[in-house]
Short mmCIF file of C-alpha atoms in Angstrom, two decimals:
data_model
loop_
_atom_site.label_atom_id
_atom_site.label_comp_id
_atom_site.label_asym_id
_atom_site.label_seq_id
_atom_site.Cartn_x
_atom_site.Cartn_y
_atom_site.Cartn_z
CA UNK A 28 0.00 0.00 0.00
CA UNK A 29 1.42 3.40 -0.96
CA UNK A 30 1.45 6.40 1.32
CA UNK A 31 -1.35 7.88 -0.80
CA UNK A 32 -3.61 4.99 0.22
CA UNK A 33 -3.48 5.82 3.95
CA UNK A 34 -6.40 7.79 5.40
CA UNK A 35 -7.63 9.09 8.76
CA UNK A 36 -11.24 10.02 9.48
CA UNK A 37 -12.35 12.89 11.70
CA UNK A 38 -15.80 13.11 13.29
CA UNK A 39 -16.48 16.70 14.33
CA UNK A 40 -19.69 16.96 16.36
CA UNK A 41 -20.37 20.66 16.93
CA UNK A 42 -23.07 22.77 18.54
CA UNK A 43 -25.17 23.19 15.42
CA UNK A 44 -23.87 20.56 13.00
CA UNK A 45 -21.99 17.30 12.57
CA UNK A 46 -19.19 16.78 10.03
CA UNK A 47 -17.13 13.82 8.96
CA UNK A 48 -13.90 14.55 7.06
CA UNK A 49 -11.50 12.01 5.57
CA UNK A 50 -7.84 13.10 5.33
CA UNK A 51 -4.98 11.60 3.36
CA UNK A 52 -1.48 11.15 4.74
CA UNK A 53 -0.58 14.72 3.79
CA UNK A 54 -3.52 15.90 5.99
CA UNK A 55 -5.49 16.99 2.94
CA UNK A 56 -9.28 16.45 2.98
CA UNK A 57 -10.40 14.00 0.30
CA UNK A 58 -14.07 13.69 1.23
CA UNK A 59 -16.45 15.31 3.71
CA UNK A 60 -20.09 15.76 4.59
CA UNK A 61 -21.94 18.00 7.03
CA UNK A 62 -25.43 17.86 8.51
CA UNK A 63 -27.14 20.52 10.62
CA UNK A 64 -29.43 19.41 13.44
CA UNK A 65 -32.07 21.04 15.60
CA UNK A 66 -31.53 23.22 18.65
CA UNK A 67 -34.48 23.36 21.02
CA UNK A 68 -35.30 26.33 23.30
CA UNK A 69 -37.98 25.04 25.73
CA UNK A 70 -37.74 28.17 27.90
CA UNK A 71 -35.79 31.42 27.96
CA UNK A 72 -32.13 30.59 28.54
CA UNK A 73 -32.62 26.85 27.95
CA UNK A 74 -30.89 25.08 25.04
CA UNK A 75 -31.26 21.36 24.25
CA UNK A 76 -30.34 18.79 21.59
CA UNK A 77 -31.96 15.46 20.74
CA UNK A 78 -29.21 12.84 21.32
CA UNK A 79 -30.83 10.44 18.85
CA UNK A 80 -30.83 13.10 16.13
CA UNK A 81 -27.11 13.63 16.76
CA UNK A 82 -26.49 9.87 16.34
CA UNK A 83 -28.37 9.87 13.05
CA UNK A 84 -26.38 12.88 11.82
CA UNK A 85 -23.15 10.99 12.58
CA UNK A 86 -24.30 7.95 10.59
CA UNK A 87 -25.30 10.07 7.59
CA UNK A 88 -22.07 12.10 7.62
CA UNK A 89 -19.87 9.00 7.79
CA UNK A 90 -21.63 7.28 4.89
CA UNK A 91 -21.79 10.39 2.68
CA UNK A 92 -18.13 11.37 3.29
CA UNK A 93 -17.04 7.83 2.42
CA UNK A 94 -19.11 7.93 -0.78
CA UNK A 95 -17.62 11.29 -1.79
CA UNK A 96 -14.03 10.18 -1.14
CA UNK A 97 -14.62 7.00 -3.13
CA UNK A 98 -16.19 8.97 -5.98
CA UNK A 99 -13.07 11.15 -5.99
CA UNK A 100 -10.96 8.05 -6.68
CA UNK A 101 -9.67 7.33 -3.17
CA UNK A 102 -9.57 3.75 -1.88
CA UNK A 103 -10.70 4.63 1.63
CA UNK A 104 -12.29 1.23 2.32
CA UNK A 105 -8.92 -0.49 2.51
CA UNK A 106 -6.79 2.49 3.55
CA UNK A 107 -8.63 4.00 6.53
CA UNK A 108 -6.43 3.47 9.60
CA UNK A 109 -8.35 5.21 12.36
CA UNK A 110 -10.93 7.79 13.33
CA UNK A 111 -10.57 10.81 15.59
CA UNK A 112 -13.52 12.34 17.39
CA UNK A 113 -14.01 15.92 18.50
CA UNK A 114 -17.14 17.36 20.06
CA UNK A 115 -18.96 20.29 21.60
CA UNK A 116 -17.84 20.33 25.22
CA UNK A 117 -19.82 20.50 28.50
CA UNK A 118 -23.07 19.45 26.79
CA UNK A 119 -24.50 16.87 29.19
CA UNK A 120 -26.75 13.84 28.97
CA UNK A 121 -27.69 10.65 30.80
CA UNK A 122 -28.98 7.47 29.23
CA UNK A 123 -30.10 3.97 30.14
CA UNK A 124 -27.36 1.36 29.91
CA UNK A 125 -30.01 -1.36 29.43
CA UNK A 126 -32.05 0.26 26.64
CA UNK A 127 -29.62 2.83 25.23
CA UNK A 128 -32.33 5.48 25.32
CA UNK A 129 -31.60 9.01 26.55
CA UNK A 130 -33.24 9.81 29.88
CA UNK A 131 -33.66 13.46 28.84
CA UNK A 132 -32.53 15.70 26.00
CA UNK A 133 -28.88 16.76 26.02
CA UNK A 134 -28.48 20.05 27.91
CA UNK A 135 -26.21 22.23 25.76
CA UNK A 136 -23.10 23.97 27.12
CA UNK A 137 -24.59 27.47 26.77
CA UNK A 138 -27.82 26.57 28.64
CA UNK A 139 -28.38 28.82 31.67
CA UNK A 140 -31.11 26.93 33.58
CA UNK A 141 -28.71 25.95 36.37
CA UNK A 142 -28.16 29.48 37.71
CA UNK A 143 -30.15 28.69 40.87
CA UNK A 144 -28.03 25.55 41.42
CA UNK A 145 -24.91 27.69 41.11
CA UNK A 146 -26.13 30.39 43.52
CA UNK A 147 -27.13 27.76 46.10
CA UNK A 148 -23.68 26.11 45.97
CA UNK A 149 -21.88 29.43 46.15
CA UNK A 150 -23.71 30.21 49.40
CA UNK A 151 -23.23 26.75 50.90
CA UNK A 152 -19.57 26.11 50.06
CA UNK A 153 -16.80 27.84 52.00
CA UNK A 154 -14.90 28.90 48.87
CA UNK A 155 -17.92 30.44 47.14
CA UNK A 156 -17.76 30.62 43.35
CA UNK A 157 -14.13 29.44 43.23
CA UNK A 158 -14.54 26.62 45.77
CA UNK A 159 -13.38 23.92 43.31
CA UNK A 160 -11.04 26.05 41.18
CA UNK A 161 -7.79 24.81 42.71
CA UNK A 162 -8.79 21.21 42.00
CA UNK A 163 -10.51 21.46 38.61
CA UNK A 164 -9.45 24.91 37.36
CA UNK A 165 -13.05 26.07 36.93
CA UNK A 166 -15.44 28.38 38.79
CA UNK A 167 -18.98 27.34 39.70
CA UNK A 168 -20.91 28.30 36.57
CA UNK A 169 -23.89 27.27 34.45
CA UNK A 170 -21.31 26.49 31.75
CA UNK A 171 -19.97 23.24 33.18
CA UNK A 172 -21.33 19.70 33.07
CA UNK A 173 -21.54 19.08 36.83
CA UNK A 174 -24.15 21.81 37.27
CA UNK A 175 -26.27 20.37 34.46
CA UNK A 176 -25.93 16.88 35.95
CA UNK A 177 -27.11 18.13 39.35
CA UNK A 178 -30.11 19.81 37.71
CA UNK A 179 -31.03 16.56 35.93
CA UNK A 180 -30.68 14.57 39.18
CA UNK A 181 -32.93 17.01 41.02
CA UNK A 182 -35.59 17.67 38.37
CA UNK A 183 -36.05 14.62 36.12
CA UNK A 184 -37.81 11.59 37.60
CA UNK A 185 -36.50 9.16 34.98
CA UNK A 186 -32.95 10.21 35.86
CA UNK A 187 -33.57 9.77 39.59
CA UNK A 188 -35.00 6.30 39.03
CA UNK A 189 -32.25 5.16 36.66
CA UNK A 190 -29.52 6.28 39.06
CA UNK A 191 -31.25 4.56 41.96
CA UNK A 192 -31.55 1.28 40.01
CA UNK A 193 -27.98 1.43 38.69
CA UNK A 194 -29.14 1.83 35.08
CA UNK A 195 -27.86 5.38 34.39
CA UNK A 196 -24.76 6.39 32.45
CA UNK A 197 -23.49 9.99 32.37
CA UNK A 198 -21.48 11.53 29.60
CA UNK A 199 -20.64 14.48 27.46
CA UNK A 200 -21.25 14.07 23.72
CA UNK A 201 -17.94 12.26 23.13
CA UNK A 202 -18.96 9.61 25.67
CA UNK A 203 -22.42 9.20 24.14
CA UNK A 204 -20.96 8.80 20.64
CA UNK A 205 -18.20 6.37 21.61
CA UNK A 206 -20.59 4.21 23.65
CA UNK A 207 -22.94 3.93 20.68
CA UNK A 208 -20.23 3.57 18.04
CA UNK A 209 -18.56 0.71 19.93
CA UNK A 210 -21.69 -1.36 20.50
CA UNK A 211 -24.14 0.53 22.72
CA UNK A 212 -26.19 -1.93 24.77
CA UNK A 213 -24.05 -4.72 23.29
CA UNK A 214 -20.80 -3.90 25.05
CA UNK A 215 -20.37 -0.23 24.23
CA UNK A 216 -17.37 1.41 25.89
CA UNK A 217 -18.18 4.03 28.54
CA UNK A 218 -15.20 6.41 28.27
CA UNK A 219 -14.31 10.06 27.98
CA UNK A 220 -11.01 11.81 27.30
CA UNK A 221 -8.99 14.11 29.51
CA UNK A 222 -9.93 17.31 27.72
CA UNK A 223 -13.69 16.70 27.97
CA UNK A 224 -13.37 15.40 31.53
CA UNK A 225 -11.54 18.60 32.50
CA UNK A 226 -14.68 20.57 31.56
CA UNK A 227 -17.06 18.79 33.91
CA UNK A 228 -15.77 20.38 37.18
CA UNK A 229 -15.34 16.81 38.44
CA UNK A 230 -11.77 15.96 37.31
CA UNK A 231 -8.67 16.73 39.34
CA UNK A 232 -6.17 18.47 37.02
CA UNK A 233 -3.21 16.99 38.88
CA UNK A 234 -4.28 13.37 39.27
CA UNK A 235 -6.16 13.33 35.92
CA UNK A 236 -8.93 11.30 37.54
CA UNK A 237 -12.37 11.99 39.01
CA UNK A 238 -11.96 13.92 42.26
CA UNK A 239 -13.65 11.99 45.05
CA UNK A 240 -14.05 14.93 47.50
CA UNK A 241 -15.75 16.95 44.74
CA UNK A 242 -18.11 14.08 43.92
CA UNK A 243 -18.99 13.78 47.61
CA UNK A 244 -19.59 17.53 47.99
CA UNK A 245 -21.92 17.60 45.00
CA UNK A 246 -23.66 14.29 45.71
CA UNK A 247 -22.70 12.76 42.36
CA UNK A 248 -22.36 8.94 42.30
CA UNK A 249 -19.00 7.81 40.86
CA UNK A 250 -20.52 4.71 39.26
CA UNK A 251 -22.33 6.74 36.57
CA UNK A 252 -19.09 8.38 35.37
CA UNK A 253 -17.04 7.11 32.39
CA UNK A 254 -13.42 5.95 32.40
CA UNK A 255 -10.94 8.72 31.48
CA UNK A 256 -8.42 8.06 28.67
CA UNK A 257 -5.74 10.13 26.92
CA UNK A 258 -6.36 12.07 23.72
CA UNK A 259 -4.37 9.78 21.44
CA UNK A 260 -4.76 6.03 21.91
CA UNK A 261 -6.81 3.19 20.44
CA UNK A 262 -10.03 3.31 22.46
CA UNK A 263 -12.05 0.65 20.66
CA UNK A 264 -13.42 -0.34 17.26
CA UNK A 265 -16.59 0.80 15.51
CA UNK A 266 -19.27 -1.84 15.86
CA UNK A 267 -21.66 -3.52 13.45
CA UNK A 268 -24.45 -1.46 11.96
CA UNK A 269 -22.30 1.64 11.48
CA UNK A 270 -20.46 2.80 8.37
CA UNK A 271 -16.74 1.96 8.72
CA UNK A 272 -17.37 -0.96 11.11
CA UNK A 273 -14.14 -2.43 12.46
CA UNK A 274 -12.12 0.82 12.17
CA UNK A 275 -10.44 1.86 15.45
CA UNK A 276 -11.41 5.06 17.25
CA UNK A 277 -7.90 6.26 18.09
CA UNK A 278 -8.26 9.89 19.10
CA UNK A 279 -10.69 12.03 21.09
CA UNK A 280 -10.57 15.69 22.14
CA UNK A 281 -13.00 18.44 23.01
CA UNK A 282 -13.36 20.81 20.08
CA UNK A 283 -11.20 23.66 21.42
CA UNK A 284 -8.40 21.31 22.43
CA UNK A 285 -8.54 19.71 18.99
CA UNK A 286 -8.21 23.16 17.41
CA UNK A 287 -5.11 23.82 19.56
CA UNK A 288 -3.56 20.63 18.22
CA UNK A 289 -4.67 21.44 14.68
CA UNK A 290 -2.97 24.83 15.03
CA UNK A 291 0.14 23.10 16.47
CA UNK A 292 0.25 25.46 19.45
CA UNK A 293 3.46 25.10 21.42
CA UNK A 294 3.89 26.39 24.97
CA UNK A 295 3.24 30.13 25.05
CA UNK A 296 1.19 30.17 21.85
CA UNK A 297 -2.49 31.14 21.68
CA UNK A 298 -5.34 30.39 19.29
CA UNK A 299 -8.90 31.63 18.96
CA UNK A 300 -11.68 29.56 17.40
CA UNK A 301 -14.71 31.47 16.11
CA UNK A 302 -17.82 29.31 15.99
CA UNK A 303 -21.13 29.52 17.81
CA UNK A 304 -19.03 30.91 20.65
CA UNK A 305 -15.38 31.94 20.62
CA UNK A 306 -12.68 30.17 22.58
CA UNK A 307 -9.17 31.41 23.20
CA UNK A 308 -6.60 28.98 24.58
CA UNK A 309 -2.97 29.60 25.58
CA UNK A 310 -0.73 26.54 25.92
CA UNK A 311 1.02 26.72 29.32
CA UNK A 312 3.05 23.55 28.79
CA UNK A 313 3.24 21.05 31.65
CA UNK A 314 2.36 23.72 34.23
CA UNK A 315 -1.13 24.32 35.60
CA UNK A 316 -1.56 28.10 35.80
CA UNK A 317 -4.32 29.26 38.13
CA UNK A 318 -5.84 32.42 36.72
CA UNK A 319 -6.46 35.50 38.84
CA UNK A 320 -8.22 37.32 36.02
CA UNK A 321 -11.31 35.30 35.18
CA UNK A 322 -9.79 32.59 32.97
CA UNK A 323 -10.04 28.81 33.23
CA UNK A 324 -7.26 26.33 33.87
CA UNK A 325 -7.75 23.25 31.74
CA UNK A 326 -6.05 20.32 30.04
CA UNK A 327 -4.77 21.20 26.57
CA UNK A 328 -3.93 17.69 25.37
CA UNK A 329 -2.11 14.49 26.32
CA UNK A 330 -0.96 12.68 23.19
CA UNK A 331 -0.80 9.15 24.55
CA UNK A 332 -1.23 7.28 27.85
CA UNK A 333 2.45 7.81 28.78
CA UNK A 334 2.88 11.22 27.12
CA UNK A 335 3.31 14.43 29.15
CA UNK A 336 0.18 16.47 29.81
CA UNK A 337 -0.03 19.94 28.29
CA UNK A 338 -2.26 22.41 30.12
CA UNK A 339 -3.85 25.66 28.99
CA UNK A 340 -5.44 28.88 30.12
CA UNK A 341 -8.78 29.39 28.41
CA UNK A 342 -11.16 32.24 27.91
CA UNK A 343 -14.61 31.06 26.81
CA UNK A 344 -17.01 33.42 25.05
CA UNK A 345 -20.58 32.16 24.91
CA UNK A 346 -21.86 34.12 21.93
CA UNK A 347 -19.85 34.84 18.79
CA UNK A 348 -21.20 33.39 15.54
CA UNK A 349 -24.50 32.78 17.37
CA UNK A 350 -25.05 36.55 17.28
CA UNK A 351 -24.81 36.46 13.49
CA UNK A 352 -27.33 33.62 13.46
CA UNK A 353 -29.60 35.82 15.60
CA UNK A 354 -29.35 38.64 13.06
CA UNK A 355 -30.34 36.11 10.40
CA UNK A 356 -33.04 34.11 12.17
CA UNK A 357 -34.29 36.46 14.90
CA UNK A 358 -34.16 39.91 13.31
CA UNK A 359 -34.05 38.82 9.63
CA UNK A 360 -31.53 41.58 8.92
CA UNK A 361 -29.58 39.17 6.70
CA UNK A 362 -30.64 36.08 4.77
CA UNK A 363 -27.42 34.11 5.30
CA UNK A 364 -24.49 34.41 7.69
CA UNK A 365 -22.12 35.17 4.82
CA UNK A 366 -24.04 38.38 4.01
CA UNK A 367 -22.91 40.14 7.20
CA UNK A 368 -19.50 41.06 5.80
CA UNK A 369 -20.94 42.96 2.82
CA UNK A 370 -23.58 44.67 4.98
CA UNK A 371 -21.10 45.71 7.68
CA UNK A 372 -18.65 46.97 5.03
CA UNK A 373 -21.19 49.57 3.90
CA UNK A 374 -20.18 51.78 6.85
CA UNK A 375 -16.74 52.83 8.08
CA UNK A 376 -17.65 52.47 11.76
CA UNK A 377 -20.55 51.48 14.01
CA UNK A 378 -21.58 55.11 14.38
CA UNK A 379 -21.15 54.87 18.15
CA UNK A 380 -23.23 51.67 18.50
CA UNK A 381 -21.98 48.92 20.83
CA UNK A 382 -23.60 45.51 20.95
CA UNK A 383 -22.92 43.10 23.84
CA UNK A 384 -24.33 39.62 23.10
CA UNK A 385 -24.92 38.49 26.69
CA UNK A 386 -27.90 36.37 25.61
CA UNK A 387 -27.32 33.78 28.33
CA UNK A 388 -24.97 35.75 30.55
CA UNK A 389 -21.27 36.50 30.09
CA UNK A 390 -18.43 33.99 30.36
CA UNK A 391 -14.73 34.94 30.62
CA UNK A 392 -13.45 37.14 32.03
CA UNK A 393 -16.67 38.57 33.55
CA UNK A 394 -18.56 35.43 34.68
CA UNK A 395 -21.91 37.15 35.08
CA UNK A 396 -24.87 34.84 34.53
CA UNK A 397 -27.12 37.77 35.48
CA UNK A 398 -26.05 39.65 32.33
CA UNK A 399 -28.33 40.02 29.32
CA UNK A 400 -27.70 41.42 25.85
CA UNK A 401 -27.71 45.15 25.19
CA UNK A 402 -27.31 47.40 22.18
CA UNK A 403 -26.33 50.95 23.21
CA UNK A 404 -25.54 54.18 21.41
CA UNK A 405 -28.49 53.94 19.00
CA UNK A 406 -29.57 57.18 17.29
CA UNK A 407 -31.76 58.04 14.29
CA UNK A 408 -28.52 57.79 12.27
CA UNK A 409 -28.20 54.10 13.14
CA UNK A 410 -28.82 51.65 10.29
CA UNK A 411 -28.80 47.87 10.03
CA UNK A 412 -25.28 48.18 8.61
CA UNK A 413 -24.10 49.84 11.85
CA UNK A 414 -25.71 47.08 13.90
CA UNK A 415 -24.12 44.39 11.71
CA UNK A 416 -20.71 45.99 12.17
CA UNK A 417 -21.30 46.27 15.93
CA UNK A 418 -22.06 42.52 16.03
CA UNK A 419 -18.72 41.77 14.34
CA UNK A 420 -16.93 44.14 16.70
CA UNK A 421 -18.54 42.43 19.69
CA UNK A 422 -16.74 39.18 18.86
CA UNK A 423 -13.42 40.98 18.60
CA UNK A 424 -13.85 43.02 21.79
CA UNK A 425 -14.58 39.84 23.72
CA UNK A 426 -11.45 38.15 22.37
CA UNK A 427 -9.43 41.25 23.31
CA UNK A 428 -10.81 41.07 26.89
CA UNK A 429 -9.66 37.46 27.19
CA UNK A 430 -6.19 38.07 25.74
CA UNK A 431 -5.67 41.01 28.09
CA UNK A 432 -6.49 38.69 31.01
CA UNK A 433 -4.06 36.10 29.68
CA UNK A 434 -1.33 38.71 29.49
CA UNK A 435 -1.96 39.75 33.10
CA UNK A 436 -1.86 36.14 34.29
CA UNK A 437 1.34 35.48 32.34
CA UNK A 438 3.09 38.53 33.78
CA UNK A 439 2.01 37.71 37.34
CA UNK A 440 3.18 34.13 36.83
CA UNK A 441 6.68 35.45 36.19
CA UNK A 442 6.78 34.70 32.47
CA UNK A 443 8.46 37.09 30.07
CA UNK A 444 6.10 37.63 27.18
CA UNK A 445 7.02 38.66 23.66
CA UNK A 446 5.01 39.54 20.57
CA UNK A 447 5.43 36.11 19.02
CA UNK A 448 3.85 34.34 21.97
CA UNK A 449 0.72 36.47 21.71
CA UNK A 450 0.51 36.34 17.95
CA UNK A 451 -3.08 35.18 17.60
CA UNK A 452 -3.77 32.11 15.50
CA UNK A 453 -7.40 31.99 14.38
CA UNK A 454 -9.66 29.31 12.96
CA UNK A 455 -13.32 28.34 12.64
CA UNK A 456 -16.01 29.11 10.12
CA UNK A 457 -16.35 32.83 10.90
CA UNK A 458 -12.70 33.52 10.01
CA UNK A 459 -13.54 33.48 6.29
CA UNK A 460 -14.90 36.97 7.04
CA UNK A 461 -11.95 39.22 6.14
CA UNK A 462 -13.57 42.27 7.73
CA UNK A 463 -13.91 40.38 11.02
CA UNK A 464 -10.22 39.49 10.91
CA UNK A 465 -9.21 43.10 10.12
CA UNK A 466 -11.31 44.39 13.02
CA UNK A 467 -9.76 41.76 15.30
CA UNK A 468 -6.21 42.82 14.41
CA UNK A 469 -7.12 46.49 14.90
CA UNK A 470 -8.65 45.94 18.35
CA UNK A 471 -5.77 43.72 19.48
CA UNK A 472 -3.09 45.99 18.10
CA UNK A 473 -1.20 42.89 16.99
CA UNK A 474 -1.20 40.51 14.00
CA UNK A 475 -3.83 37.83 13.44
CA UNK A 476 -2.80 34.73 11.47
CA UNK A 477 -5.36 32.60 9.61
CA UNK A 478 -4.21 29.20 8.29
CA UNK A 479 -5.04 28.00 4.79
CA UNK A 480 -7.23 25.26 6.32
CA UNK A 481 -9.52 26.97 8.84
CA UNK A 482 -11.15 23.68 9.92
CA UNK A 483 -8.43 23.01 12.48
CA UNK A 484 -10.83 21.37 14.96
CA UNK A 485 -11.41 18.42 12.65
CA UNK A 486 -7.73 18.41 11.67
CA UNK A 487 -6.64 18.22 15.32
CA UNK A 488 -8.83 15.18 15.94
CA UNK A 489 -7.35 13.55 12.83
CA UNK A 490 -3.83 14.30 14.07
CA UNK A 491 -4.54 12.66 17.44
CA UNK A 492 -6.00 9.57 15.76
CA UNK A 493 -3.22 9.30 13.20
CA UNK A 494 -0.56 9.67 15.87
CA UNK A 495 -1.97 6.73 17.83
CA UNK A 496 -1.96 4.37 14.82
CA UNK A 497 1.41 5.45 13.41
CA UNK A 498 0.27 7.53 10.44
CA UNK A 499 2.04 10.62 11.82
CA UNK A 500 4.73 11.43 14.36
CA UNK A 501 4.64 14.42 16.71
CA UNK A 502 7.33 16.22 14.73
CA UNK A 503 5.09 15.97 11.63
CA UNK A 504 2.21 17.60 13.50
CA UNK A 505 4.21 20.40 15.10
CA UNK A 506 6.32 21.28 12.04
CA UNK A 507 4.91 24.75 11.38
CA UNK A 508 7.16 26.10 8.59
CA UNK A 509 5.02 24.82 5.75
CA UNK A 510 1.80 25.99 7.43
CA UNK A 511 3.23 29.48 7.88
CA UNK A 512 3.89 29.78 4.14
CA UNK A 513 0.22 29.35 3.26
CA UNK A 514 -1.26 31.40 6.13
CA UNK A 515 -2.83 34.86 5.76
CA UNK A 516 -1.71 37.57 8.19
CA UNK A 517 -3.89 40.56 9.10
CA UNK A 518 -2.01 43.52 10.60
CA UNK A 519 -3.49 46.39 12.66
CA UNK A 520 -3.93 49.84 11.13
CA UNK A 521 -6.07 51.49 13.84
CA UNK A 522 -4.40 54.33 15.74
CA UNK A 523 -3.56 53.50 19.37
CA UNK A 524 -5.56 56.45 20.74
CA UNK A 525 -8.72 55.46 18.88
CA UNK A 526 -8.28 51.84 19.92
CA UNK A 527 -8.13 52.87 23.58
CA UNK A 528 -11.27 55.01 23.25
CA UNK A 529 -13.19 52.17 21.63
CA UNK A 530 -12.08 49.70 24.32
CA UNK A 531 -13.16 52.10 27.08
CA UNK A 532 -16.57 52.49 25.43
CA UNK A 533 -16.90 48.72 25.11
CA UNK A 534 -16.26 48.26 28.83
CA UNK A 535 -18.95 50.83 29.62
CA UNK A 536 -21.38 48.93 27.40
CA UNK A 537 -20.54 45.62 29.11
CA UNK A 538 -21.35 47.13 32.50
CA UNK A 539 -24.83 47.98 31.19
CA UNK A 540 -25.58 44.23 30.83
CA UNK A 541 -25.24 43.40 34.54
CA UNK A 542 -28.21 42.59 36.81
CA UNK A 543 -30.70 42.24 33.96
CA UNK A 544 -31.67 38.57 34.32
CA UNK A 545 -34.67 39.38 36.51
CA UNK A 546 -36.32 41.79 34.11
CA UNK A 547 -40.03 40.98 33.78
CA UNK A 548 -40.98 39.24 30.56
#
């Protein structure tokens, strides 16, 4: 078999869609397929997915991507060596181990229904909001899986009964997919990986295992939790009834960690992924850095059971591309997401309009679940073009807030920073918007680098899988010279004084979002 006949598959299960991409040995996509699925909003602030619909989307994407690669002349049937999986993080579900049926819809990472659970714990626990931060790197927040699990245990009778009878299994989406892909009720493997486990609030960052004192404090039974594995190892094989049966699942990472690997971020390097939300991660190497400025400490990746663990500082932004979707679906200002660039380009500035998309509260570095969205500075001069531009700017302001916090943490941690380390690597669907990238460089005051292949989340999962089965070596993955040649760099042109004025105005707008969750409907 020639090198050209070796392939790695990547299953990318995101917040609004599922993709399956097949890569050749040169990490070039040879076939792919994507399916969107439904998001449900049962109440204000609630967001759910149907786990069975997600499974069906996976099956369709696998089969269609295989058909497309074959039609393009690639012998994937005999050459596919492994599959990597990457997924939306923190999204939480429980299911019956005896029937395989979900016990409730999946509660999505951005869902805010658990605010009362969070407030109750903050009052009861001696450390308040940061009670578990030293152990898991995370504050008590609606964002994380443990809070959603507690809500399900307290509010859903089928969950209570299944846990009591020993029939319940807990997982994030990676766990749900792997269990089903490897057999489901017929011997499916109940596992998660380190990166997803680090987002539950239940894993100890030092021991890399479930933290027993935390489980006890929160009343979560250990027996419902999956086994934790590294990000690059053969987990199990795809079972009968699925496309690609018999192929090993050999890599698994949460989507933002996969993007870090796809961007080949070394220690001290940062990336930002622009999707439904935006997520900025800085690789801190083998050191766990506890943030004092509203960021999260998390696992970056561990590329094998015996490999060293890389950690990261992360700033999570709940609403980025989702605000563009809102302009399209909620306000009908645009007909497709791609139209926002042309509309926003019709004006040179926002005309003094600032939009803060705190639809379900604010994540890093503010951590205010009482915040709600605002649009300020509106006058009779304001047009839909100004609002569209303000939506784009809102993504970039939020990324700037996070990077400023990272810089503060790095300085206080005794690290000497230079421009290269904070050169921002960007990826994700929204980065095709050149205006967005120009605005981002202007508001950062530093270059933004976009790779030729912006789908680095799927690529990172493929790298992890290929590494485990010998398709690639680490030096292949982290060799960045060739990638740099094909990247596009956006450089700032905004004057420093104007940048500072805009940032000050943004902060004033953010403060207007606080304490709005209790407004009468």
